[in-house]
Amino acid sequence: MNRLRVLVVDDEPVARSGIIALLSRDAELEVAGECGDGRSAVSAIQELKPDLVLLDVQMPEMDGFEVIAAVGAERMPPVVFITAWDQFAVRAFDVHALDYLLKPFDDERFADAIGRAKRAARAGNVGELAERLAALVQSPGGSGWLTRIVVRKASGAVFVPIEDVDWIEAADYCARIHARGKVHVIRETMQRLEEKLDPAKFFRVHRSGIVNLDRVREMQPTPQGDHVLVLQDGSRVRLSRARKAALEERLGQPL
């Protein structure tokens, strides 16, 4: 029996090394390559033509969904998604994807996912898998808005309920989540986060900031002509002049 060639795609070097170590225990598999970003993953999939791809969902610049879109769902091999999304959002993978691994995962869960992936890859039912991938790419939001944010830590993961989030600020390709007096950092862009948050509750106050409207206590003008939103915990977040009209429209009343 020929060994299946696997491509590992994850932007975290430590995570890639751990996955490769687990794959090396399986005599039916060989690692065809590894990638740390979406653009190199697209090239590797097209050039190496692996039998199976382990694909991180959350990566800067080009995420896992965009990788599939760039390659084309009909040209993708079977995919096992690697994700830190919460269980609510992960329901979409149950319907559309071959399998998923929710970080942090243990050896048993990894073995289950890989076993299922090997059976699918050898079965060669490419058409059905392509249809499922195409459906997933078209609706990456899955079952609805985020209900919690998963923050990866060295010791595991922290689950932050979305109602606890006061505001979010950009930090390069990361985002700082301010929640109940604590600050958590996740590897996610503001654009992707905004797309996953309920617009009835969260509002983009400027390019680098999103606030939970339920946590806003008052609005104050500044000498520079902008405004500041004062949150329940006393935090002050700038509201740009360009976004004030949009906030009035969102609230349905002048400020």
Short mmCIF file of C-alpha atoms in Angstrom, two decimals:
data_model
loop_
_atom_site.label_atom_id
_atom_site.label_comp_id
_atom_site.label_asym_id
_atom_site.label_seq_id
_atom_site.Cartn_x
_atom_site.Cartn_y
_atom_site.Cartn_z
CA MET A 1 0.00 0.00 0.00
CA ASN A 2 1.41 3.37 -1.01
CA ARG A 3 1.91 5.88 1.76
CA LEU A 4 -0.31 8.98 1.70
CA ARG A 5 1.53 12.27 1.27
CA VAL A 6 0.48 14.94 3.80
CA LEU A 7 0.99 18.71 3.70
CA VAL A 8 0.96 20.51 7.07
CA VAL A 9 -0.10 24.17 7.09
CA ASP A 10 0.04 26.16 10.35
CA ASP A 11 1.51 29.59 11.06
CA GLU A 12 2.93 28.48 14.41
CA PRO A 13 6.27 26.62 14.10
CA VAL A 14 5.78 24.77 17.39
CA ALA A 15 2.34 23.57 16.29
CA ARG A 16 3.73 22.39 12.93
CA SER A 17 6.52 20.47 14.65
CA GLY A 18 4.07 18.77 17.00
CA ILE A 19 1.78 17.73 14.15
CA ILE A 20 4.68 16.41 12.09
CA ALA A 21 5.88 14.38 15.08
CA LEU A 22 2.43 12.81 15.41
CA LEU A 23 2.26 12.06 11.69
CA SER A 24 5.68 10.37 11.78
CA ARG A 25 4.25 7.66 14.05
CA ASP A 26 1.92 6.48 11.27
CA ALA A 27 3.56 4.09 8.79
CA GLU A 28 0.83 4.84 6.21
CA LEU A 29 1.76 8.53 6.00
CA GLU A 30 4.68 10.64 4.88
CA VAL A 31 5.06 14.40 5.26
CA ALA A 32 5.24 15.93 1.79
CA GLY A 33 5.94 19.41 3.11
CA GLU A 34 5.08 22.12 5.63
CA CYS A 35 3.97 25.74 5.25
CA GLY A 36 3.74 28.64 7.68
CA ASP A 37 1.37 30.87 5.73
CA GLY A 38 -1.50 30.73 3.28
CA ARG A 39 0.30 31.93 0.18
CA SER A 40 3.02 29.29 0.40
CA ALA A 41 0.31 26.70 1.11
CA VAL A 42 -1.43 27.53 -2.17
CA SER A 43 1.83 27.04 -4.08
CA ALA A 44 2.65 23.82 -2.22
CA ILE A 45 -0.79 22.30 -2.88
CA GLN A 46 -0.53 23.12 -6.57
CA GLU A 47 3.06 21.87 -6.95
CA LEU A 48 3.26 18.93 -4.53
CA LYS A 49 -0.30 17.64 -5.07
CA PRO A 50 -0.52 16.02 -1.62
CA ASP A 51 -3.07 13.32 -0.82
CA LEU A 52 -4.15 15.10 2.38
CA VAL A 53 -3.82 18.61 3.85
CA LEU A 54 -3.89 19.58 7.51
CA LEU A 55 -4.91 23.23 7.24
CA ASP A 56 -4.94 25.92 9.93
CA VAL A 57 -8.06 28.09 9.70
CA GLN A 58 -6.68 31.22 11.36
CA MET A 59 -3.60 32.66 9.68
CA PRO A 60 -2.67 36.30 8.95
CA GLU A 61 -3.03 37.73 5.43
CA MET A 62 -4.53 34.55 3.90
CA ASP A 63 -6.54 32.19 6.10
CA GLY A 64 -7.51 28.58 5.50
CA PHE A 65 -10.76 29.44 3.70
CA GLU A 66 -8.91 31.79 1.35
CA VAL A 67 -6.37 29.05 0.62
CA ILE A 68 -9.19 26.75 -0.52
CA ALA A 69 -10.74 29.54 -2.58
CA ALA A 70 -7.39 30.31 -4.24
CA VAL A 71 -6.66 26.67 -5.12
CA GLY A 72 -10.28 25.90 -5.98
CA ALA A 73 -12.40 23.51 -3.92
CA GLU A 74 -12.61 21.09 -6.85
CA ARG A 75 -8.79 20.84 -6.94
CA MET A 76 -8.27 20.41 -3.20
CA PRO A 77 -7.32 17.05 -1.69
CA PRO A 78 -9.15 15.96 1.50
CA VAL A 79 -8.70 18.57 4.24
CA VAL A 80 -8.57 18.30 8.02
CA PHE A 81 -9.01 21.78 9.50
CA ILE A 82 -7.01 22.91 12.50
CA THR A 83 -8.88 25.60 14.40
CA ALA A 84 -9.12 27.52 17.65
CA TRP A 85 -12.73 28.54 16.93
CA ASP A 86 -15.25 27.82 19.65
CA GLN A 87 -17.58 24.83 19.53
CA PHE A 88 -20.51 26.90 18.25
CA ALA A 89 -18.70 27.98 15.10
CA VAL A 90 -17.15 24.55 14.65
CA ARG A 91 -20.59 23.02 13.98
CA ALA A 92 -20.17 24.14 10.37
CA PHE A 93 -17.24 21.76 9.97
CA ASP A 94 -19.41 18.84 11.07
CA VAL A 95 -21.61 19.51 8.05
CA HIS A 96 -19.13 20.58 5.39
CA ALA A 97 -15.58 19.46 6.20
CA LEU A 98 -13.90 16.07 6.30
CA ASP A 99 -12.86 16.65 9.91
CA TYR A 100 -11.40 19.27 12.23
CA LEU A 101 -9.02 19.48 15.16
CA LEU A 102 -9.92 22.03 17.83
CA LYS A 103 -6.82 23.39 19.53
CA PRO A 104 -5.60 22.18 21.93
CA PHE A 105 -6.19 18.56 20.89
CA ASP A 106 -4.83 15.32 22.35
CA ASP A 107 -3.21 12.34 20.65
CA GLU A 108 -6.45 10.33 20.64
CA ARG A 109 -8.45 13.06 18.90
CA PHE A 110 -5.63 13.51 16.38
CA ALA A 111 -5.56 9.78 15.63
CA ASP A 112 -9.34 9.73 15.11
CA ALA A 113 -9.22 12.63 12.65
CA ILE A 114 -6.27 11.20 10.72
CA GLY A 115 -7.90 7.75 10.56
CA ARG A 116 -11.03 9.26 9.04
CA ALA A 117 -8.93 11.33 6.63
CA LYS A 118 -6.95 8.28 5.47
CA ARG A 119 -10.14 6.37 4.70
CA ALA A 120 -11.54 9.31 2.73
CA ALA A 121 -8.30 9.83 0.79
CA ARG A 122 -8.11 6.16 -0.20
CA ALA A 123 -11.81 6.04 -1.09
CA GLY A 124 -11.20 8.73 -3.70
CA ASN A 125 -14.65 10.34 -3.37
CA VAL A 126 -13.28 13.67 -4.55
CA GLY A 127 -16.53 15.08 -5.97
CA GLU A 128 -18.48 14.93 -2.72
CA LEU A 129 -15.59 16.36 -0.69
CA ALA A 130 -15.18 19.23 -3.18
CA GLU A 131 -18.87 20.12 -2.88
CA ARG A 132 -18.62 20.19 0.90
CA LEU A 133 -15.50 22.36 0.83
CA ALA A 134 -17.11 24.77 -1.64
CA ALA A 135 -20.14 25.11 0.66
CA LEU A 136 -17.89 25.81 3.63
CA VAL A 137 -15.88 28.49 1.82
CA GLN A 138 -19.09 30.23 0.77
CA SER A 139 -20.30 30.45 4.39
CA PRO A 140 -17.26 30.55 6.72
CA GLY A 141 -19.32 32.14 9.48
CA GLY A 142 -20.94 28.76 10.02
CA SER A 143 -23.80 28.65 12.49
CA GLY A 144 -23.83 32.33 13.50
CA TRP A 145 -21.88 35.04 15.31
CA LEU A 146 -19.13 34.19 17.76
CA THR A 147 -20.41 33.31 21.22
CA ARG A 148 -16.94 33.18 22.75
CA ILE A 149 -13.36 33.89 21.74
CA VAL A 150 -10.78 31.14 22.16
CA VAL A 151 -7.40 32.44 23.34
CA ARG A 152 -4.56 30.01 22.85
CA LYS A 153 -2.04 29.77 25.70
CA ALA A 154 1.05 27.65 26.24
CA SER A 155 -0.88 25.68 28.86
CA GLY A 156 -4.01 25.21 26.73
CA ALA A 157 -6.80 27.64 25.88
CA VAL A 158 -8.94 30.29 27.59
CA PHE A 159 -12.58 30.72 26.55
CA VAL A 160 -13.74 34.35 26.77
CA PRO A 161 -17.56 34.75 26.59
CA ILE A 162 -18.40 37.35 23.99
CA GLU A 163 -20.55 39.33 26.45
CA ASP A 164 -17.45 39.82 28.65
CA VAL A 165 -15.58 41.65 25.88
CA ASP A 166 -15.37 45.42 26.50
CA TRP A 167 -13.43 46.39 23.41
CA ILE A 168 -10.83 45.13 20.93
CA GLU A 169 -7.77 46.90 19.56
CA ALA A 170 -5.46 46.02 16.68
CA ALA A 171 -1.83 45.05 17.31
CA ASP A 172 -0.15 44.32 13.96
CA TYR A 173 -1.55 40.97 12.78
CA CYS A 174 -2.95 40.31 16.25
CA ALA A 175 -5.84 41.66 18.28
CA ARG A 176 -5.90 42.59 21.96
CA ILE A 177 -9.16 41.56 23.61
CA HIS A 178 -10.06 43.72 26.64
CA ALA A 179 -12.48 41.73 28.80
CA ARG A 180 -13.45 42.30 32.44
CA GLY A 181 -10.15 43.94 33.34
CA LYS A 182 -7.97 41.39 31.53
CA VAL A 183 -6.22 41.63 28.18
CA HIS A 184 -5.90 38.62 25.85
CA VAL A 185 -3.97 38.51 22.58
CA ILE A 186 -5.12 36.40 19.64
CA ARG A 187 -3.67 35.91 16.16
CA GLU A 188 -6.45 37.50 14.13
CA THR A 189 -6.98 40.62 12.02
CA MET A 190 -9.58 43.23 12.89
CA GLN A 191 -11.32 42.67 9.56
CA ARG A 192 -11.80 38.95 10.18
CA LEU A 193 -12.92 39.56 13.76
CA GLU A 194 -15.44 42.18 12.71
CA GLU A 195 -16.95 39.74 10.22
CA LYS A 196 -17.50 37.18 13.01
CA LEU A 197 -19.01 39.59 15.58
CA ASP A 198 -22.71 40.43 15.82
CA PRO A 199 -23.05 43.93 14.26
CA ALA A 200 -26.00 44.66 16.55
CA LYS A 201 -23.61 44.51 19.51
CA PHE A 202 -20.15 45.38 18.19
CA PHE A 203 -19.14 48.52 16.31
CA ARG A 204 -15.91 49.57 14.55
CA VAL A 205 -15.14 52.96 16.16
CA HIS A 206 -11.98 53.54 14.13
CA ARG A 207 -9.54 51.54 12.02
CA SER A 208 -7.92 49.91 15.03
CA GLY A 209 -10.81 49.61 17.48
CA ILE A 210 -14.07 47.72 17.99
CA VAL A 211 -16.34 48.28 21.00
CA ASN A 212 -19.09 46.26 22.59
CA LEU A 213 -22.00 48.72 22.52
CA ASP A 214 -23.54 47.06 25.59
CA ARG A 215 -20.44 48.13 27.55
CA VAL A 216 -20.60 51.84 26.58
CA ARG A 217 -21.66 54.16 29.42
CA GLU A 218 -21.39 57.60 27.80
CA MET A 219 -19.86 59.63 24.99
CA GLN A 220 -17.76 62.77 25.56
CA PRO A 221 -16.42 65.33 23.03
CA THR A 222 -12.68 66.08 22.77
CA PRO A 223 -10.97 69.43 22.02
CA GLN A 224 -9.75 67.92 18.73
CA GLY A 225 -13.31 67.47 17.45
CA ASP A 226 -13.47 63.72 17.97
CA HIS A 227 -15.44 61.92 20.64
CA VAL A 228 -14.51 59.42 23.32
CA LEU A 229 -16.66 56.49 24.39
CA VAL A 230 -16.46 55.84 28.11
CA LEU A 231 -17.02 52.18 28.94
CA GLN A 232 -18.55 50.65 32.05
CA ASP A 233 -15.10 49.92 33.51
CA GLY A 234 -13.92 53.49 32.88
CA SER A 235 -11.90 52.71 29.76
CA ARG A 236 -11.89 55.48 27.17
CA VAL A 237 -11.97 54.56 23.48
CA ARG A 238 -11.75 57.13 20.68
CA LEU A 239 -14.64 57.43 18.22
CA SER A 240 -13.39 58.97 14.99
CA ARG A 241 -15.35 61.77 13.36
CA ALA A 242 -15.75 59.63 10.25
CA ARG A 243 -17.44 56.86 12.27
CA LYS A 244 -19.76 59.02 14.39
CA ALA A 245 -22.42 59.26 11.66
CA ALA A 246 -22.26 55.49 11.14
CA LEU A 247 -22.79 54.96 14.87
CA GLU A 248 -25.81 57.28 14.84
CA GLU A 249 -27.23 55.27 11.95
CA ARG A 250 -26.57 52.01 13.78
CA LEU A 251 -28.32 53.28 16.91
CA GLY A 252 -31.15 54.89 14.98
CA GLN A 253 -30.83 58.23 16.77
CA PRO A 254 -28.56 61.33 16.79
CA LEU A 255 -25.76 61.67 19.34
#
